[in-house]
Amino acid sequence: MRRSLSLAVSIGALLIALTVFGLYFIERPTVLRVAVAKGGESQKLLAALNQEFTRDHTDMRLRVIPVADMRAAAKAIEDGGVDLAVIRSDATPPPNAATALILEHQILVVVAPRGSGVASVADLNGKRVVSVAVEAGDEGAGALLDAVEQQFALPAQTLPRKTVEPAELSDRLAKGEIDAVVALGRFDSPHMLQVVRALAREGVPSFLAIGDAAAMAKKDRGLEATALLRGAFGGGPSLPPENVDTIGVTLRLVASNDLANTVVGELVRQTLAHRAAVAAKARVANAIETPETDKDEALPTHPGAAAFIDDEEESFLDRYSDAIYLGAMAVSLMASLGATLISRTTVRGYEQFDHLLEQALGILKTAREAQDMDALRQLELQIDEILTNTLASGQIPKLDGHQLAGLTLAVEQARLAIKDRRHAVADAAGRS
């Protein structure tokens, strides 16, 4: 019986350990590695978002990994070194990732200072054009500028890829070294405002329209036709003085296709839930939005994000039905195995009891026929050995009243038979 109890305790301990391990695995936060260009607003946004996740004890954490620029971020997720990356829509998307969230919309602003003689994008051929870095870690407009040059038949590098810092712009404008400025970023970015205000010091500058923006967006689905609204940069008179058609891109948080749909869906849920709180630390959080989920999107949306956006997420039972079914089978199998082992142990115990009873009855019969004291002494030792090594050791199950009475009667009768036979043998020896 003691062995059966030990087996039951062992099985119970194993089940408890499995339960504790399962709860730990389920409850521990999911940590996602995210590559982002270092020093920019996106890095600050993700850091602030992770702080909110931690403060609210959500089951989501972000490990921000700063890299040189967005190209390096795209390469990191393509190589499998991170789970998430911040990239721009005009860049070549990683083949193993899809959009989870749109972090912001960026627009191309082309501005010519007053008196430059530049009235349209087509006039930039041969002019002194400067590209300004609106955000740290910005590698320039790259593919977007390629598309503008091709659309307006401008020579390559008319719109320079190498950028200058906003602080350098004022000095070069004062020296008359600039005919036009190209900048890509959020229209409400402090650096973008700084660029436009610097150009407006000598009078209202010319905001050059990208009139073919819609056609360009059709050719390259990573681009989007947009407009710079009148008064976007404030000022008096308004800057710009009227709406200006232009081209833009989106800054996207892409997720590896290896991530579970439930993880990406939860990331989107938690990000949107904490957007307002994060905006108090990083205003750019107000620009976060969900992507389109159309099947024909050039930049596909991650299935996990799409399921959340379209309210098609799997329920708990849908998600874990297979695991629950397999777990129930495993528990049932373990319970059956435990019951079988206990049953076998019990059966062996009853077999042991039957053997003990047969031994006691055999000793009873043998004692009545014993011819000398040595034989009786051996029989008495056998009774003691049975009681010591079998009955007292707990190798047989608990006996009911009838079994115990039967066993006790057999042992006592054997002892009485040994005692009576010992007197008989002794009397016989005395007479002889």
Coordinates of C-alpha atoms in Angstrom, one line a residue:
M1 CA 0.0 0.0 0.0
R2 CA 2.9 2.3 0.8
R3 CA 4.2 1.8 -2.7
S4 CA 0.8 2.7 -4.2
L5 CA 0.7 5.9 -2.1
S6 CA 4.2 6.9 -3.3
L7 CA 3.3 6.3 -6.9
A8 CA 0.1 8.4 -6.5
V9 CA 2.1 11.2 -4.9
S10 CA 4.7 11.1 -7.7
I11 CA 2.0 11.4 -10.4
G12 CA 0.4 14.2 -8.5
A13 CA 3.7 16.1 -8.1
L14 CA 4.3 15.6 -11.8
L15 CA 0.9 17.1 -12.7
I16 CA 1.5 20.0 -10.4
A17 CA 4.9 20.7 -11.9
L18 CA 3.5 20.6 -15.4
T19 CA 0.7 23.0 -14.4
V20 CA 3.2 25.4 -12.8
F21 CA 5.4 25.3 -15.8
G22 CA 2.4 25.8 -18.1
L23 CA 1.2 28.8 -16.1
Y24 CA 4.7 30.3 -16.1
F25 CA 5.0 29.9 -19.9
I26 CA 1.6 31.5 -20.5
E27 CA 2.0 34.4 -18.0
R28 CA 5.5 35.5 -18.9
P29 CA 5.7 38.6 -21.1
T30 CA 6.4 38.2 -24.8
V31 CA 9.6 40.1 -25.6
L32 CA 9.9 41.4 -29.2
R33 CA 13.2 42.7 -30.6
V34 CA 12.7 45.7 -32.8
A35 CA 15.3 47.3 -35.1
V36 CA 15.0 51.1 -35.6
A37 CA 17.3 53.9 -36.9
K38 CA 19.1 55.2 -33.9
G39 CA 18.5 58.7 -32.6
G40 CA 15.3 59.4 -34.4
E41 CA 11.7 60.0 -33.2
S42 CA 10.8 56.4 -33.9
Q43 CA 13.3 55.1 -31.4
K44 CA 11.9 57.5 -28.8
L45 CA 8.4 56.4 -29.7
L46 CA 9.2 52.7 -29.2
A47 CA 11.0 53.3 -26.0
A48 CA 8.1 55.3 -24.6
L49 CA 5.7 52.5 -25.8
N50 CA 7.7 49.9 -24.0
Q51 CA 7.6 52.0 -20.8
E52 CA 3.9 52.0 -21.0
F53 CA 3.7 48.3 -21.5
T54 CA 5.9 47.8 -18.5
R55 CA 4.0 50.2 -16.3
D56 CA 0.7 48.6 -17.0
H57 CA 2.1 45.1 -16.6
T58 CA 1.0 43.9 -20.0
D59 CA 2.2 40.6 -21.5
M60 CA 4.1 42.5 -24.2
R61 CA 7.6 44.0 -24.1
L62 CA 9.8 45.7 -26.7
R63 CA 13.6 45.3 -26.8
V64 CA 14.7 48.3 -28.9
I65 CA 17.8 47.6 -31.0
P66 CA 19.2 50.8 -32.6
V67 CA 20.8 50.4 -36.0
A68 CA 22.5 52.8 -38.4
D69 CA 19.5 53.5 -40.6
M70 CA 16.3 52.1 -42.0
R71 CA 18.2 50.0 -44.6
A72 CA 20.0 48.3 -41.7
A73 CA 16.7 47.8 -39.9
A74 CA 15.2 46.1 -43.0
K75 CA 18.4 43.9 -43.3
A76 CA 18.1 42.9 -39.6
I77 CA 14.6 41.5 -39.9
E78 CA 15.4 39.9 -43.3
D79 CA 18.3 38.1 -41.6
G80 CA 16.1 36.9 -38.7
G81 CA 18.0 39.0 -36.1
V82 CA 14.9 40.8 -34.9
D83 CA 11.2 40.3 -34.8
L84 CA 10.1 43.8 -35.8
A85 CA 11.6 46.7 -37.8
V86 CA 10.8 50.3 -38.7
I87 CA 11.1 50.9 -42.5
R88 CA 9.8 53.3 -45.1
S89 CA 7.3 52.2 -47.7
D90 CA 9.4 53.4 -50.7
A91 CA 12.2 51.0 -49.7
T92 CA 12.3 47.4 -50.9
P93 CA 10.3 45.5 -48.3
P94 CA 11.8 42.5 -46.5
P95 CA 10.4 39.3 -48.2
N96 CA 9.8 37.7 -44.8
A97 CA 7.9 40.5 -43.1
A98 CA 4.6 42.3 -43.4
T99 CA 3.0 45.5 -42.0
A100 CA 1.8 45.5 -38.4
L101 CA 1.2 49.3 -38.0
I102 CA 1.7 52.6 -39.8
L103 CA 3.7 54.8 -37.5
E104 CA 3.4 58.0 -39.6
H105 CA 2.8 59.6 -43.0
Q106 CA 5.7 61.5 -44.5
I107 CA 5.4 64.0 -47.3
L108 CA 8.0 65.4 -49.8
V109 CA 8.3 69.1 -49.5
V110 CA 10.1 70.9 -52.3
V111 CA 10.6 74.6 -51.6
A112 CA 12.4 77.4 -53.4
P113 CA 13.5 80.6 -51.6
R114 CA 12.0 83.9 -52.8
G115 CA 13.8 85.2 -55.9
S116 CA 15.4 81.9 -56.9
G117 CA 13.5 81.9 -60.2
V118 CA 12.3 78.3 -59.7
A119 CA 8.6 77.9 -60.3
S120 CA 8.2 74.1 -60.8
V121 CA 9.9 70.8 -60.2
A122 CA 10.9 70.7 -63.9
D123 CA 12.8 74.0 -63.4
L124 CA 15.2 72.2 -61.0
N125 CA 17.4 70.9 -63.8
G126 CA 20.8 72.5 -63.3
K127 CA 19.9 74.3 -60.1
R128 CA 21.6 74.1 -56.7
V129 CA 19.3 71.8 -54.8
V130 CA 19.9 70.7 -51.2
S131 CA 18.3 67.7 -49.4
V132 CA 17.7 68.3 -45.7
A133 CA 17.6 65.5 -43.1
V134 CA 14.4 66.1 -41.1
E135 CA 15.1 63.3 -38.6
A136 CA 18.2 61.6 -37.2
G137 CA 19.0 58.3 -38.9
D138 CA 17.4 59.5 -42.1
E139 CA 19.3 58.3 -45.1
G140 CA 17.6 60.7 -47.5
A141 CA 14.5 60.2 -49.7
G142 CA 16.3 57.6 -51.8
A143 CA 13.8 55.7 -53.9
L144 CA 11.3 58.5 -53.7
L145 CA 13.7 61.0 -55.3
D146 CA 14.5 58.5 -58.0
A147 CA 10.8 58.3 -58.8
V148 CA 10.5 62.2 -58.9
E149 CA 13.5 62.5 -61.3
Q150 CA 12.1 59.8 -63.6
Q151 CA 8.6 61.4 -63.6
F152 CA 9.9 64.9 -64.5
A153 CA 12.8 63.7 -66.8
L154 CA 15.4 65.2 -64.5
P155 CA 19.0 64.1 -64.7
A156 CA 20.1 61.7 -62.0
Q157 CA 21.2 63.3 -58.8
T158 CA 19.4 66.6 -59.6
L159 CA 17.8 65.9 -56.2
P160 CA 20.8 65.0 -54.1
R161 CA 20.7 61.9 -51.9
K162 CA 23.2 63.2 -49.4
T163 CA 21.5 65.3 -46.8
V164 CA 22.5 68.3 -44.7
E165 CA 21.4 69.1 -41.2
P166 CA 18.8 71.9 -40.7
A167 CA 21.3 73.9 -38.7
E168 CA 23.6 74.2 -41.8
L169 CA 20.7 75.4 -44.0
S170 CA 20.5 79.0 -42.7
D171 CA 24.1 79.7 -43.4
R172 CA 24.0 78.5 -46.9
L173 CA 20.8 80.4 -47.6
A174 CA 22.3 83.5 -46.3
K175 CA 25.3 83.0 -48.7
G176 CA 22.9 82.5 -51.6
E177 CA 24.1 79.0 -52.3
I178 CA 20.7 77.3 -52.5
D179 CA 18.1 77.5 -55.3
A180 CA 15.7 74.9 -53.8
V181 CA 15.4 72.6 -50.8
V182 CA 14.0 69.0 -50.6
A183 CA 12.8 67.6 -47.3
L184 CA 10.9 64.4 -46.5
G185 CA 9.2 63.9 -43.2
R186 CA 6.1 64.7 -41.2
F187 CA 4.7 68.1 -42.0
D188 CA 4.4 68.8 -38.2
S189 CA 7.9 67.7 -37.4
P190 CA 9.8 70.5 -35.5
H191 CA 12.7 70.1 -38.0
M192 CA 10.4 70.4 -41.0
L193 CA 9.0 73.6 -39.5
Q194 CA 12.6 74.8 -38.9
V195 CA 13.4 74.3 -42.6
V196 CA 10.4 76.1 -43.9
R197 CA 10.8 79.0 -41.5
A198 CA 14.4 79.4 -42.5
L199 CA 13.3 79.6 -46.2
A200 CA 10.6 82.2 -45.3
R201 CA 12.9 84.7 -43.7
E202 CA 13.4 86.6 -46.9
G203 CA 9.7 86.4 -47.9
V204 CA 7.2 83.7 -48.8
P205 CA 9.0 80.9 -50.6
S206 CA 7.6 78.9 -53.5
F207 CA 6.2 75.5 -52.6
L208 CA 6.6 73.3 -55.7
A209 CA 3.8 70.9 -56.5
I210 CA 4.2 67.3 -57.6
G211 CA 1.3 67.5 -59.9
D212 CA 1.8 63.9 -61.1
A213 CA 1.7 62.4 -57.7
A214 CA -1.4 60.2 -58.4
A215 CA 0.3 58.7 -61.5
M216 CA 3.5 58.1 -59.5
A217 CA 1.6 56.4 -56.8
K218 CA 0.0 54.1 -59.4
K219 CA 3.4 53.1 -60.7
D220 CA 4.9 52.6 -57.3
R221 CA 2.5 51.3 -54.6
G222 CA 5.0 52.2 -51.9
L223 CA 4.2 55.9 -52.7
E224 CA 1.0 57.8 -51.9
A225 CA -0.5 60.9 -53.5
T226 CA -1.2 63.5 -50.8
A227 CA -1.4 67.3 -50.3
L228 CA 0.4 69.9 -48.2
L229 CA -2.5 71.8 -46.8
R230 CA -2.7 75.6 -46.7
G231 CA -1.2 77.0 -43.5
A232 CA 0.4 73.7 -42.6
F233 CA 3.4 75.6 -41.3
G234 CA 1.5 78.5 -39.9
G235 CA 2.9 82.0 -40.5
G236 CA 1.4 85.2 -41.7
P237 CA 0.8 85.0 -44.5
S238 CA 0.0 81.3 -44.4
L239 CA 2.7 78.8 -45.3
P240 CA 2.0 77.4 -47.8
P241 CA -0.5 80.1 -49.1
E242 CA -2.6 77.4 -50.8
N243 CA -2.9 73.6 -50.9
V244 CA 0.0 71.9 -52.7
D245 CA -0.2 68.5 -54.3
T246 CA 2.8 66.3 -53.5
I247 CA 4.0 62.8 -53.0
G248 CA 4.6 60.9 -49.8
V249 CA 5.5 57.6 -48.1
T250 CA 4.5 55.8 -44.9
L251 CA 6.8 54.8 -42.0
R252 CA 5.8 51.3 -41.1
L253 CA 6.4 48.9 -38.3
V254 CA 6.8 45.5 -40.0
A255 CA 6.6 42.1 -38.2
S256 CA 8.3 38.9 -39.2
N257 CA 6.1 36.3 -40.8
D258 CA 7.5 33.8 -38.3
L259 CA 5.7 35.6 -35.5
A260 CA 2.5 34.0 -34.4
N261 CA -0.6 35.8 -35.6
T262 CA -1.8 36.1 -32.0
V263 CA 1.4 37.8 -30.9
V264 CA 1.2 40.4 -33.7
G265 CA -2.5 41.0 -33.1
E266 CA -1.8 41.5 -29.4
L267 CA 1.0 44.0 -30.3
V268 CA -1.4 46.0 -32.4
R269 CA -4.1 45.9 -29.6
Q270 CA -1.7 47.0 -26.9
T271 CA -0.1 49.7 -29.0
L272 CA -3.5 51.3 -29.9
A273 CA -4.6 51.0 -26.3
H274 CA -1.6 52.9 -25.1
R275 CA -1.3 55.4 -27.9
A276 CA -2.8 58.3 -26.0
A277 CA -0.5 57.7 -23.0
V278 CA 2.6 57.4 -25.2
A279 CA 1.6 60.6 -27.0
A280 CA 2.2 62.6 -23.8
K281 CA 5.9 61.6 -24.1
A282 CA 6.3 61.3 -27.8
R283 CA 3.7 63.4 -29.8
V284 CA 4.4 61.3 -32.9
A285 CA 2.3 58.5 -31.3
N286 CA -0.8 60.4 -32.4
A287 CA 0.1 59.5 -36.0
I288 CA -0.1 55.7 -35.4
E289 CA -2.8 54.0 -37.4
T290 CA -3.7 50.6 -38.7
P291 CA -2.9 49.6 -42.3
E292 CA -5.4 48.6 -45.0
T293 CA -6.2 44.9 -45.0
D294 CA -7.2 44.5 -48.7
K295 CA -5.8 41.4 -50.3
D296 CA -4.3 43.3 -53.2
E297 CA -2.2 45.7 -51.2
A298 CA 1.3 46.1 -52.6
L299 CA 2.6 46.3 -49.0
P300 CA 0.8 43.3 -47.3
T301 CA -0.6 43.5 -43.8
H302 CA 0.5 40.8 -41.4
P303 CA -2.3 38.2 -41.0
G304 CA -2.2 38.8 -37.2
A305 CA -2.7 42.5 -37.5
A306 CA -5.4 42.0 -40.2
A307 CA -7.3 39.6 -38.0
F308 CA -7.4 42.2 -35.2
I309 CA -8.3 45.0 -37.5
D310 CA -11.1 43.1 -39.2
D311 CA -12.3 41.7 -35.8
E312 CA -11.6 38.1 -37.0
E313 CA -9.3 37.0 -34.2
E314 CA -9.7 33.4 -33.0
S315 CA -11.3 32.8 -29.7
F316 CA -9.4 31.1 -26.9
L317 CA -11.0 27.8 -27.7
D318 CA -10.3 28.2 -31.4
R319 CA -6.7 29.0 -30.7
Y320 CA -5.9 26.3 -28.2
S321 CA -8.5 23.6 -29.0
D322 CA -5.8 21.3 -30.4
A323 CA -3.6 21.9 -27.4
I324 CA -6.5 21.4 -25.0
Y325 CA -7.5 18.2 -26.8
L326 CA -4.0 16.8 -26.8
G327 CA -3.5 17.9 -23.1
A328 CA -6.7 16.1 -22.1
M329 CA -5.5 13.0 -23.9
A330 CA -2.2 13.2 -22.2
V331 CA -3.7 13.6 -18.7
S332 CA -6.2 10.8 -19.4
L333 CA -3.3 8.6 -20.5
M334 CA -1.3 9.4 -17.4
A335 CA -4.3 8.8 -15.2
S336 CA -4.9 5.5 -16.9
L337 CA -1.3 4.5 -16.5
G338 CA -1.3 5.5 -12.8
A339 CA -4.5 3.5 -12.2
T340 CA -3.0 0.5 -14.0
L341 CA 0.1 0.6 -11.9
I342 CA -1.9 1.0 -8.7
S343 CA -4.2 -1.9 -9.8
R344 CA -1.2 -4.1 -10.5
T345 CA 0.3 -3.2 -7.2
T346 CA -3.0 -4.0 -5.4
V347 CA -3.4 -7.3 -7.3
R348 CA 0.2 -8.3 -6.3
G349 CA -0.7 -7.4 -2.7
Y350 CA -3.7 -9.7 -2.7
E351 CA -1.7 -12.4 -4.3
Q352 CA 0.8 -11.9 -1.5
F353 CA -2.0 -12.2 1.1
D354 CA -3.2 -15.5 -0.5
H355 CA 0.3 -16.8 -0.4
L356 CA 0.6 -15.9 3.2
L357 CA -2.6 -17.6 4.1
E358 CA -1.6 -20.7 2.2
Q359 CA 1.7 -20.7 4.1
A360 CA 0.0 -20.4 7.4
L361 CA -2.4 -23.3 6.6
G362 CA 0.6 -25.4 5.3
I363 CA 2.5 -24.8 8.5
L364 CA -0.6 -25.8 10.5
K365 CA -0.8 -29.1 8.6
T366 CA 3.0 -29.8 8.8
A367 CA 3.1 -29.0 12.5
R368 CA 0.6 -31.7 13.4
E369 CA 2.9 -34.3 11.6
A370 CA 6.3 -33.0 12.9
Q371 CA 8.5 -35.7 14.5
D372 CA 11.1 -33.7 16.4
M373 CA 11.8 -30.4 18.1
D374 CA 14.0 -29.0 15.3
A375 CA 11.2 -29.3 12.8
L376 CA 8.8 -27.5 15.1
R377 CA 11.4 -24.8 15.7
Q378 CA 11.8 -24.3 12.0
L379 CA 8.0 -24.0 11.6
E380 CA 7.8 -21.4 14.3
L381 CA 10.6 -19.4 12.7
Q382 CA 8.6 -19.5 9.4
I383 CA 5.6 -18.0 11.1
D384 CA 7.7 -15.3 12.6
E385 CA 9.3 -14.6 9.2
I386 CA 6.0 -14.4 7.5
L387 CA 4.7 -11.8 10.1
T388 CA 7.9 -9.8 10.0
N389 CA 8.8 -9.7 6.3
T390 CA 5.3 -9.7 4.8
L391 CA 2.5 -8.6 7.1
A392 CA 4.4 -5.9 9.0
S393 CA 6.2 -4.5 5.9
G394 CA 2.9 -3.3 4.2
Q395 CA 3.4 -5.3 1.0
I396 CA -0.2 -6.4 1.1
P397 CA -3.3 -4.1 0.8
K398 CA -5.4 -3.2 3.8
L399 CA -7.5 -6.2 4.8
D400 CA -11.2 -6.1 5.5
G401 CA -12.5 -7.7 8.7
H402 CA -13.2 -11.1 7.3
Q403 CA -9.7 -11.4 5.7
L404 CA -8.0 -10.2 8.8
A405 CA -10.0 -12.7 10.9
G406 CA -9.2 -15.5 8.6
L407 CA -5.5 -14.7 8.5
T408 CA -5.3 -14.3 12.3
L409 CA -7.1 -17.6 12.8
A410 CA -4.7 -19.4 10.5
V411 CA -1.6 -18.0 12.3
E412 CA -3.0 -18.7 15.8
Q413 CA -4.0 -22.2 14.8
A414 CA -0.5 -22.8 13.4
R415 CA 1.0 -21.6 16.6
L416 CA -1.3 -23.8 18.8
A417 CA -0.5 -26.8 16.6
I418 CA 3.2 -26.2 17.0
K419 CA 2.7 -25.8 20.8
D420 CA 0.6 -29.0 21.1
R421 CA 3.0 -31.0 18.9
R422 CA 5.9 -29.8 20.9
H423 CA 4.3 -31.2 24.1
A424 CA 3.5 -34.5 22.3
V425 CA 7.0 -34.9 21.0
A426 CA 8.4 -34.1 24.5
D427 CA 6.1 -36.7 26.2
A428 CA 7.1 -39.3 23.6
A429 CA 10.8 -38.6 24.2
G430 CA 10.2 -38.9 28.0
R431 CA 8.5 -42.3 27.8
S432 CA 11.3 -43.7 25.6

